[in-house]
Coordinates of C-alpha atoms in Angstrom, one line a residue:
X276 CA -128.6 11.6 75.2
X277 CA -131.7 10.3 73.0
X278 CA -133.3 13.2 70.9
X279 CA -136.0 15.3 72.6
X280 CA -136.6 18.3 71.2
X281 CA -138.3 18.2 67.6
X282 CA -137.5 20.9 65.7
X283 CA -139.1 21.8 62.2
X284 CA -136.0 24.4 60.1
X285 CA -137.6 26.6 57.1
X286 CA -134.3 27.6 55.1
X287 CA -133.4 29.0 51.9
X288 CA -129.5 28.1 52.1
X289 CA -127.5 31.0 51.7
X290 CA -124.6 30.8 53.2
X291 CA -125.8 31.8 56.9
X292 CA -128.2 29.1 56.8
X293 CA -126.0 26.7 55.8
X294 CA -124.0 27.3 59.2
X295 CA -127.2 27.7 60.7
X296 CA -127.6 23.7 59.2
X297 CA -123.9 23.3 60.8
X298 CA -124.9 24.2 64.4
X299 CA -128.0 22.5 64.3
X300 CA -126.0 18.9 62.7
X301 CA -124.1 19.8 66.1
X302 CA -127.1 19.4 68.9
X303 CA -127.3 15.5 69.9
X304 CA -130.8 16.5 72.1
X305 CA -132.8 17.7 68.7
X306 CA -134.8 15.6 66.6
X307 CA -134.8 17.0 63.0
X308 CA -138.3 16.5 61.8
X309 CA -137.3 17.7 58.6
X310 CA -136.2 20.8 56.6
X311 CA -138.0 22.9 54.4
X312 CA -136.4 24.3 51.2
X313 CA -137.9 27.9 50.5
X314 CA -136.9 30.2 47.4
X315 CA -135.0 33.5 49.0
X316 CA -131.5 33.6 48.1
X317 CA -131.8 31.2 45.3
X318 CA -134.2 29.4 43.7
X319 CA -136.5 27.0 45.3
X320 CA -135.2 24.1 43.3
X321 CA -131.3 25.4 44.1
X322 CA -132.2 25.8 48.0
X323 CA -133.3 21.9 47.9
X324 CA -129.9 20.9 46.1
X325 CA -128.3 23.2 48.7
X326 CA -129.6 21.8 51.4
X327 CA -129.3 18.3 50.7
X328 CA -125.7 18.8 49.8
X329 CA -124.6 20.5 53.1
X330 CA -126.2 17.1 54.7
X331 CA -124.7 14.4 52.6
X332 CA -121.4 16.2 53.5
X333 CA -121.7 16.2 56.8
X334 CA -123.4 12.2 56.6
X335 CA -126.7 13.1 57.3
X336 CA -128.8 12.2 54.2
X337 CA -131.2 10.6 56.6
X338 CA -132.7 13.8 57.2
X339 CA -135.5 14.9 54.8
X340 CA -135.8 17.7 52.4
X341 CA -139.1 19.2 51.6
X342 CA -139.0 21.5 48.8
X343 CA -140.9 24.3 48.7
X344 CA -143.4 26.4 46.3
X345 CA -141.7 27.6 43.5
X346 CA -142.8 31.0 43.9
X347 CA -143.6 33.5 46.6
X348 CA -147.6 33.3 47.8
X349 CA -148.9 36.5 45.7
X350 CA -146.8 35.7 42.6
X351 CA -149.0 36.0 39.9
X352 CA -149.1 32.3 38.0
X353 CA -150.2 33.4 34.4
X354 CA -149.9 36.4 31.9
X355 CA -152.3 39.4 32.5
X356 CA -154.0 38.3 29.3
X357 CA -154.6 35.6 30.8
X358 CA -152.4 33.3 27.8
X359 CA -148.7 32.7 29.1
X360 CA -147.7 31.3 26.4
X361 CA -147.9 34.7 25.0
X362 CA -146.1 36.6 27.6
X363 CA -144.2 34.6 29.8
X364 CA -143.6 35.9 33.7
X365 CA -140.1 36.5 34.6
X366 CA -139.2 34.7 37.6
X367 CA -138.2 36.4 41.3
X368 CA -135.2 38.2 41.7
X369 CA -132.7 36.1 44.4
X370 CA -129.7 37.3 46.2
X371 CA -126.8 35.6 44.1
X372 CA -125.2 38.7 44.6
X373 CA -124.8 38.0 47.9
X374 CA -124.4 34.5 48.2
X375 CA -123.3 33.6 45.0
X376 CA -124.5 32.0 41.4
X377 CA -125.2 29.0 43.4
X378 CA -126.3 30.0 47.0
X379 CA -122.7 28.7 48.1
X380 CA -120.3 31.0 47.4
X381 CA -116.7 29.1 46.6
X382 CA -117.9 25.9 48.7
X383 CA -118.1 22.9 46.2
X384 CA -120.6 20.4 47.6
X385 CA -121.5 16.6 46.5
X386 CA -124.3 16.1 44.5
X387 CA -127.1 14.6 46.8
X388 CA -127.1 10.6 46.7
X389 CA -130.6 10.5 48.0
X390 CA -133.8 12.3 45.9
X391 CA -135.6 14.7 48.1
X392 CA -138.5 14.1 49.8
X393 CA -141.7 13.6 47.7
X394 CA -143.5 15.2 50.2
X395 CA -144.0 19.5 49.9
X396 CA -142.3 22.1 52.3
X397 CA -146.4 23.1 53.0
X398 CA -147.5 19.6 53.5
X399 CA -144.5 18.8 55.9
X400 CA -144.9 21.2 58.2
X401 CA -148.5 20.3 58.8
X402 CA -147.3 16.7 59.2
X403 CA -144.4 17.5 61.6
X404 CA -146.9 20.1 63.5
X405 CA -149.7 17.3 64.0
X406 CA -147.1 14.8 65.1
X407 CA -145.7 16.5 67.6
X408 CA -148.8 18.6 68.9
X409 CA -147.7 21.2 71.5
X410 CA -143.7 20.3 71.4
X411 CA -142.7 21.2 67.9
X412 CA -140.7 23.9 67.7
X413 CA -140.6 25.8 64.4
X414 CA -137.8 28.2 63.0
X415 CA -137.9 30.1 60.3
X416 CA -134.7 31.5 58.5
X417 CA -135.9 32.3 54.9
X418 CA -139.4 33.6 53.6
X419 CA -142.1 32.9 55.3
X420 CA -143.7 31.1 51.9
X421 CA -144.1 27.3 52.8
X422 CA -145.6 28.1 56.7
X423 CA -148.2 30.5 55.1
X424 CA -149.2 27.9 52.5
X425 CA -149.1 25.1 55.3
X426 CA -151.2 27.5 57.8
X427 CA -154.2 27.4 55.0
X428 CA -153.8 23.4 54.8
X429 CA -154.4 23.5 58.6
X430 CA -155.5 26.3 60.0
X431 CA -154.7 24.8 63.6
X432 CA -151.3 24.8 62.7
X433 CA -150.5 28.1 64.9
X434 CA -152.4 25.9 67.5
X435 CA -149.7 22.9 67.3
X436 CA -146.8 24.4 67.5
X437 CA -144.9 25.2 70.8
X438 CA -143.4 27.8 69.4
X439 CA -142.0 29.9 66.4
X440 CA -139.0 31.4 65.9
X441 CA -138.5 34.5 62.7
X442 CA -135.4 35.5 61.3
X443 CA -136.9 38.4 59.8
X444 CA -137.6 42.1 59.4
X445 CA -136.5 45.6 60.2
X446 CA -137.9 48.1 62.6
X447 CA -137.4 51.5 62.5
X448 CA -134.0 50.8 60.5
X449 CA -132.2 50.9 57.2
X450 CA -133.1 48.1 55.0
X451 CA -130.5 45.3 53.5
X452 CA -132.8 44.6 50.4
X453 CA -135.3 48.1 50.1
X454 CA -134.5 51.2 52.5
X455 CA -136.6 49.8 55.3
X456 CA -136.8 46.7 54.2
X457 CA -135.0 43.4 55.1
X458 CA -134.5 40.4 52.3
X459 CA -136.4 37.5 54.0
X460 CA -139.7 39.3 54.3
X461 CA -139.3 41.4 51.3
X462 CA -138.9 38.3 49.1
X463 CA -142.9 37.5 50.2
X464 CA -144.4 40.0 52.7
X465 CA -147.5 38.5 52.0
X466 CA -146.4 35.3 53.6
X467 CA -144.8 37.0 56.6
X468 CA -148.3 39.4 57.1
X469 CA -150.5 35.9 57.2
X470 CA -148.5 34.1 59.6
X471 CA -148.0 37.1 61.7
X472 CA -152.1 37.2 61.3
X473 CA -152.1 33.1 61.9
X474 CA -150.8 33.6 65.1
X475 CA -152.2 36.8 66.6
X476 CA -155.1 35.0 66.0
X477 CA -154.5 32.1 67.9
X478 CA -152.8 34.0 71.0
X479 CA -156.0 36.3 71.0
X480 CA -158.6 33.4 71.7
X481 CA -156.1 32.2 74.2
X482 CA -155.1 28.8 72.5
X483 CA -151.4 29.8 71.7
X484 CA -149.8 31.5 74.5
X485 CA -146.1 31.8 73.3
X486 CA -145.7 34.5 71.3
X487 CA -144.0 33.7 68.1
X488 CA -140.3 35.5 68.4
X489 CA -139.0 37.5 65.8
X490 CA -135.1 38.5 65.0
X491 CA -134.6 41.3 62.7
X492 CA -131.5 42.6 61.1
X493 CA -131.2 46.0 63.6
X494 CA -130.5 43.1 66.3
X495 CA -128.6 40.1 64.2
X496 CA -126.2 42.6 62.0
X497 CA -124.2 42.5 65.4
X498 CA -123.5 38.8 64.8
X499 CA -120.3 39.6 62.2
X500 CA -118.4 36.8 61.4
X501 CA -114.6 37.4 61.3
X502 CA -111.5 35.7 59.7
X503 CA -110.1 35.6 63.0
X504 CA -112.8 33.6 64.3
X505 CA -112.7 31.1 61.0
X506 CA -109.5 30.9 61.8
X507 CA -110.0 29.5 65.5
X508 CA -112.8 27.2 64.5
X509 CA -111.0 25.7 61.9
X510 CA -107.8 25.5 64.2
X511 CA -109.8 24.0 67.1
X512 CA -111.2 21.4 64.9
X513 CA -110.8 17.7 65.0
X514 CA -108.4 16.4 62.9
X515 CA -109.0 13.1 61.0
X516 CA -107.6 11.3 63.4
X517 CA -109.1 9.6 66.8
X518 CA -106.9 9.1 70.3
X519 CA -105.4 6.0 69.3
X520 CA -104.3 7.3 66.0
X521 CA -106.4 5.6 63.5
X522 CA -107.9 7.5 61.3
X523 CA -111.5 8.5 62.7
X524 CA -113.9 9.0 59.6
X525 CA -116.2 11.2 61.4
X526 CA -113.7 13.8 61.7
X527 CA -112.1 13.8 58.3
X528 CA -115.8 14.2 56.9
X529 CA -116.9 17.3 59.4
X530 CA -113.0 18.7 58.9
X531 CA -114.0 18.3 55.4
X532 CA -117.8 20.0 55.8
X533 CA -115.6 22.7 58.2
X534 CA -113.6 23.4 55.2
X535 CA -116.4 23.9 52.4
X536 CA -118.1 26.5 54.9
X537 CA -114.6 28.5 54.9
X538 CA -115.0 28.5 51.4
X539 CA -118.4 29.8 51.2
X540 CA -117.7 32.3 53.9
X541 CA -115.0 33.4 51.8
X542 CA -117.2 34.7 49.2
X543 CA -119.6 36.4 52.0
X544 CA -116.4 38.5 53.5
X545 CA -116.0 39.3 49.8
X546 CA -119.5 40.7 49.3
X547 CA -120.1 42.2 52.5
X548 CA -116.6 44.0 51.6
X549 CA -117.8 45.3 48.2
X550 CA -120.8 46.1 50.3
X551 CA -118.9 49.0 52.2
X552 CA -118.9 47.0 55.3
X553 CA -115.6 45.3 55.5
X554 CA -114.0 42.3 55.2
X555 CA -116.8 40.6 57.8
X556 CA -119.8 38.3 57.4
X557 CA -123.5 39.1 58.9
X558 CA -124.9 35.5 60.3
X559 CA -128.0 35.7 61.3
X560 CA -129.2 32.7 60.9
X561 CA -127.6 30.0 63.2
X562 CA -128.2 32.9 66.5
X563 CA -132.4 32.3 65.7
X564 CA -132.0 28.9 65.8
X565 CA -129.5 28.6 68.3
X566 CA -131.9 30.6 70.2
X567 CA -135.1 28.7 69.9
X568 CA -133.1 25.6 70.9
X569 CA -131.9 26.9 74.2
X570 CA -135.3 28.3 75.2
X571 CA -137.2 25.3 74.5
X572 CA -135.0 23.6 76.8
X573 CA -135.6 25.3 79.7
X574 CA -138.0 24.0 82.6
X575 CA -140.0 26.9 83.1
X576 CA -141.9 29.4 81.2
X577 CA -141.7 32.8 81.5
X578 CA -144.0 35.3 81.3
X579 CA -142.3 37.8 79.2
X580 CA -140.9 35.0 76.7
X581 CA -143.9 32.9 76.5
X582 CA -146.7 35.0 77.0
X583 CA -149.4 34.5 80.0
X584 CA -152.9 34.0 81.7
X585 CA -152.9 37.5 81.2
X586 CA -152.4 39.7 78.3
X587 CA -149.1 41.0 78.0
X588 CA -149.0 45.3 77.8
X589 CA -147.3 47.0 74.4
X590 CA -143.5 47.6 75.5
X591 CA -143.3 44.7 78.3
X592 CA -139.4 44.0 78.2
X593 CA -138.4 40.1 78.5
X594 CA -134.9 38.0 77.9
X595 CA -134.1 35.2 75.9
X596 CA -130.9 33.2 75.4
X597 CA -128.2 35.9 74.6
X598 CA -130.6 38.3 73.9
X599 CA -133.2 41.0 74.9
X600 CA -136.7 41.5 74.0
X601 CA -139.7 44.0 73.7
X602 CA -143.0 42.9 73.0
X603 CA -145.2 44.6 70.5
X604 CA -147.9 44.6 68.0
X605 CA -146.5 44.1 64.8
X606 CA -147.7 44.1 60.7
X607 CA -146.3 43.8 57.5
X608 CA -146.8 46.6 55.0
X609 CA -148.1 45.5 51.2
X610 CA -149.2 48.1 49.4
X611 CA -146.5 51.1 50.1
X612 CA -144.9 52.6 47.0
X613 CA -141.4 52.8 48.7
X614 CA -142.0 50.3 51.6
X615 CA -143.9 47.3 50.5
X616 CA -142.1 44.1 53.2
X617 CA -141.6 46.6 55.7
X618 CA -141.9 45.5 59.0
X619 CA -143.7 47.7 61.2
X620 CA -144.2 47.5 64.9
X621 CA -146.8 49.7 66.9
X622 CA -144.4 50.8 69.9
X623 CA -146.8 53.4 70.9
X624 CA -150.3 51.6 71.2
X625 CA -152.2 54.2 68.3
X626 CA -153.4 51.1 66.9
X627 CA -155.1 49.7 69.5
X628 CA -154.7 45.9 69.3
X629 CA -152.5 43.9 71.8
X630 CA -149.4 42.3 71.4
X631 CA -148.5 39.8 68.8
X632 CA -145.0 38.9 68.6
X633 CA -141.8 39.0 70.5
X634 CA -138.5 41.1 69.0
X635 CA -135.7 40.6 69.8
X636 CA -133.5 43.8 70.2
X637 CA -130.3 43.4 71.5
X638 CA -127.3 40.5 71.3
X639 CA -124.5 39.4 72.8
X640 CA -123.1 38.9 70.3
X641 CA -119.5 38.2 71.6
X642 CA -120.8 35.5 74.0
X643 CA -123.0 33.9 71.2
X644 CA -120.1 33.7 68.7
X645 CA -118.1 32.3 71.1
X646 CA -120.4 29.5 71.8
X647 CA -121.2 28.6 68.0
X648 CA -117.7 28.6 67.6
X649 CA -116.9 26.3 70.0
X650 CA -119.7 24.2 68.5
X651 CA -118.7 24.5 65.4
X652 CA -115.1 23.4 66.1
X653 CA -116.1 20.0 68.3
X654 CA -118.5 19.2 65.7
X655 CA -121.6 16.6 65.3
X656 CA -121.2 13.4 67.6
X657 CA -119.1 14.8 70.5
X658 CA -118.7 14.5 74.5
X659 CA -120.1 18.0 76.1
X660 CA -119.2 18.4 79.6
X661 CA -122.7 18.9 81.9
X662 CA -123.4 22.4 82.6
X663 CA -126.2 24.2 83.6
X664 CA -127.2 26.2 81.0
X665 CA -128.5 29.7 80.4
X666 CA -128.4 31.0 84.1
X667 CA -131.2 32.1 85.8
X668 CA -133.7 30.7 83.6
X669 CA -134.6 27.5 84.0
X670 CA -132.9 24.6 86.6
X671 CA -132.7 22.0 83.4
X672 CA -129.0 20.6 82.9
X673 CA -127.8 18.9 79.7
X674 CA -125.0 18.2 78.1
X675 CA -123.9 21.0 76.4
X676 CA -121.4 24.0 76.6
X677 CA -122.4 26.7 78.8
X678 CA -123.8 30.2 77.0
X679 CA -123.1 33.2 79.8
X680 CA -126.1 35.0 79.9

């Protein structure tokens, strides 16, 4: 099947991200525009390297890397006396802790063959958006920080895009970075309030109707990685060898890219275990893409996961794939002493505006993590049997495995 869908990822590999780079290596229906490095869990500069090694492990150093601004979009740029040579500005703080010195936990990844792209995170999204005007879909899985900057290179940008998937946020629940606060926005809520802004504008004159669809970590904590589920994946997948017993190259290299994301999920069990959670991994990253792929290939358009002619009312329930939905008005706090990057949603109406964003609420999360790792397992370049998928939302049928939900 020739690529169809054109997809634009936002990243700041991480370890989730880098399976969420996996699954998407997986889909032989998307075409990958191109990826955007964004500082979060390492430095701008590490994401990049990140990034591009994950690809040139799994043979795809075709696809180009964009790396982002070095900074988040309110970081002040110079000394308060206005001499840095004087008094130099730290840099952000990043979640090695969680992910490692590296972003990559115990994974050891080739250096990149290729340089990355000369092209910037900001500017690539504005050239993805305007070459595919009305069909790009857009994911987000790290800050916010290179779709704000591209936003005020074109404005229209909100306009262009058929959609936009968040992984993002907390609402009404306790924080993984701050108490109410989740990492991705916390690392630049300024960056998650204007493109929040970006698009509630756009839906409000009526020239974006899909709403863009947030994920935050009350909904994707349920997505917990296992070593039992490694285990199967790495059991299940194909061994470096094709039917007529030659050796197949394409599966020694993704057995090989199977077994460096072992090893960085290795050092995840290990954190989330000194965390006080156990010996499991939170991946919330591959579920938001996963999800923006199957919705964008469904036929039809629904009201409550698309928006409408008419405006949507505060609280109107909708479903996407594994998932359920409210939609709600929804803002970014900046200035709060104890919850600057929190994420705040106006369930109740008191603020008066309409409805800006979809949230996603709850997962199946058993189903889901069955099917990514069944994907995982069969890897990049493989035969799907034709199913219809996603039932009840659409009559489109690909080859793929079937989701149940």
């Amino acid at each position: 099947m020739p690529p169809h869908l054109p997809l634009f990822l936002d990243c700041d590999p991480g370890i989730d991200d880098a399976i969420a780079l996996g699954y998407l290596l997986c889909q032989d229906d998307v075409d990958i525009i191109g990826i955007a490095a964004t500082g979060g869990n390492v430095s701008t500069a590490q994401v990049s390297t990140n990034a591009q090694g994950w690809l040139e492990l799994a043979g795809r150093a075709d696809i180009p890397v964009h790396r982002g601004s070095e900074f988040p979009t309110a970081w002040p740029t110079e000394s308060t006396d206005g001499d840095p040579a004087m008094s130099p500005i730290s840099g952000p703080e990043y979640a090695d802790l969680t992910h490692g010195p590296t972003g990559v936990g115990y994974a050891r990844l080739p250096q990149p063959a290729a340089p990355e792209s000369s092209i910037s995170a900001a500017q690539a999204w504005v050239d993805a958006a305007r070459s595919h005007p009305g069909e790009l879909i857009g994911v987000v899985i790290g800050p916010s920080t290179n779709l704000a900057l591209a936003i005020a290179i074109e404005p229209e940008l909100p306009n262009l895009v058929r959609r936009l998937f968040i992984m993002g946020g907390a609402f009404n629940y306790r924080g993984n970075t701050h108490p109410t606060t989740e990492w991705n926005v916390t690392f630049d809520p300024e960056s998650t309030a204007s493109v929040v802004a970006a698009f509630d504008d756009a839906h409000r004159e009526g020239t974006h109707r899909a709403l863009p669809v947030i994920a935050p970590i009350e909904a994707t904590e349920a997505l917990e990685m296992t070593p039992a589920r490694l285990r199967k994946v790495l059991d299940a997948a194909p061994k470096p060898h094709d039917g007529t017993g030659e050796p197949s190259a394409a599966g020694e290299r993704w057995g090989n890219w199977l077994a460096q994301m072992a090893e960085a999920l290795r050092f995840y069990f290990e954190f989330h275990e000194w965390d006080g959670l156990g010996y499991i991994a939170h991946i919330h990253d591959p579920f938001v893409l996963a999800c923006a792929l199957e919705w964008a290939r469904r036929d039809e358009i629904t009201t409550t996961s698309a928006g409408s002619d008419e405006p949507l009312a505060n609280g109107t329930r909708g479903t996407l794939p594994w998932a359920t939905t409210i939609c709600a008005p929804v803002d970014v706090e900046l200035t709060g002493k104890l919850t600057r990057g929190e994420t705040v949603a106006d369930w109740l109406g008191r603020w008066g505006k309409g409805v800006n964003a979809e949230i996603i609420r709850t997962i199946d999360a058993q189903t889901f993590l069955d099917h990514l790792g069944e994907t995982l397992s069969k890897g990049p370049h493989h035969d799907y049997e034709t199913n219809t998928v996603w039932a009840g939302a659409g009559r489109h049928r690909r080859s793929r495995t079937k989701p149940e939900h």
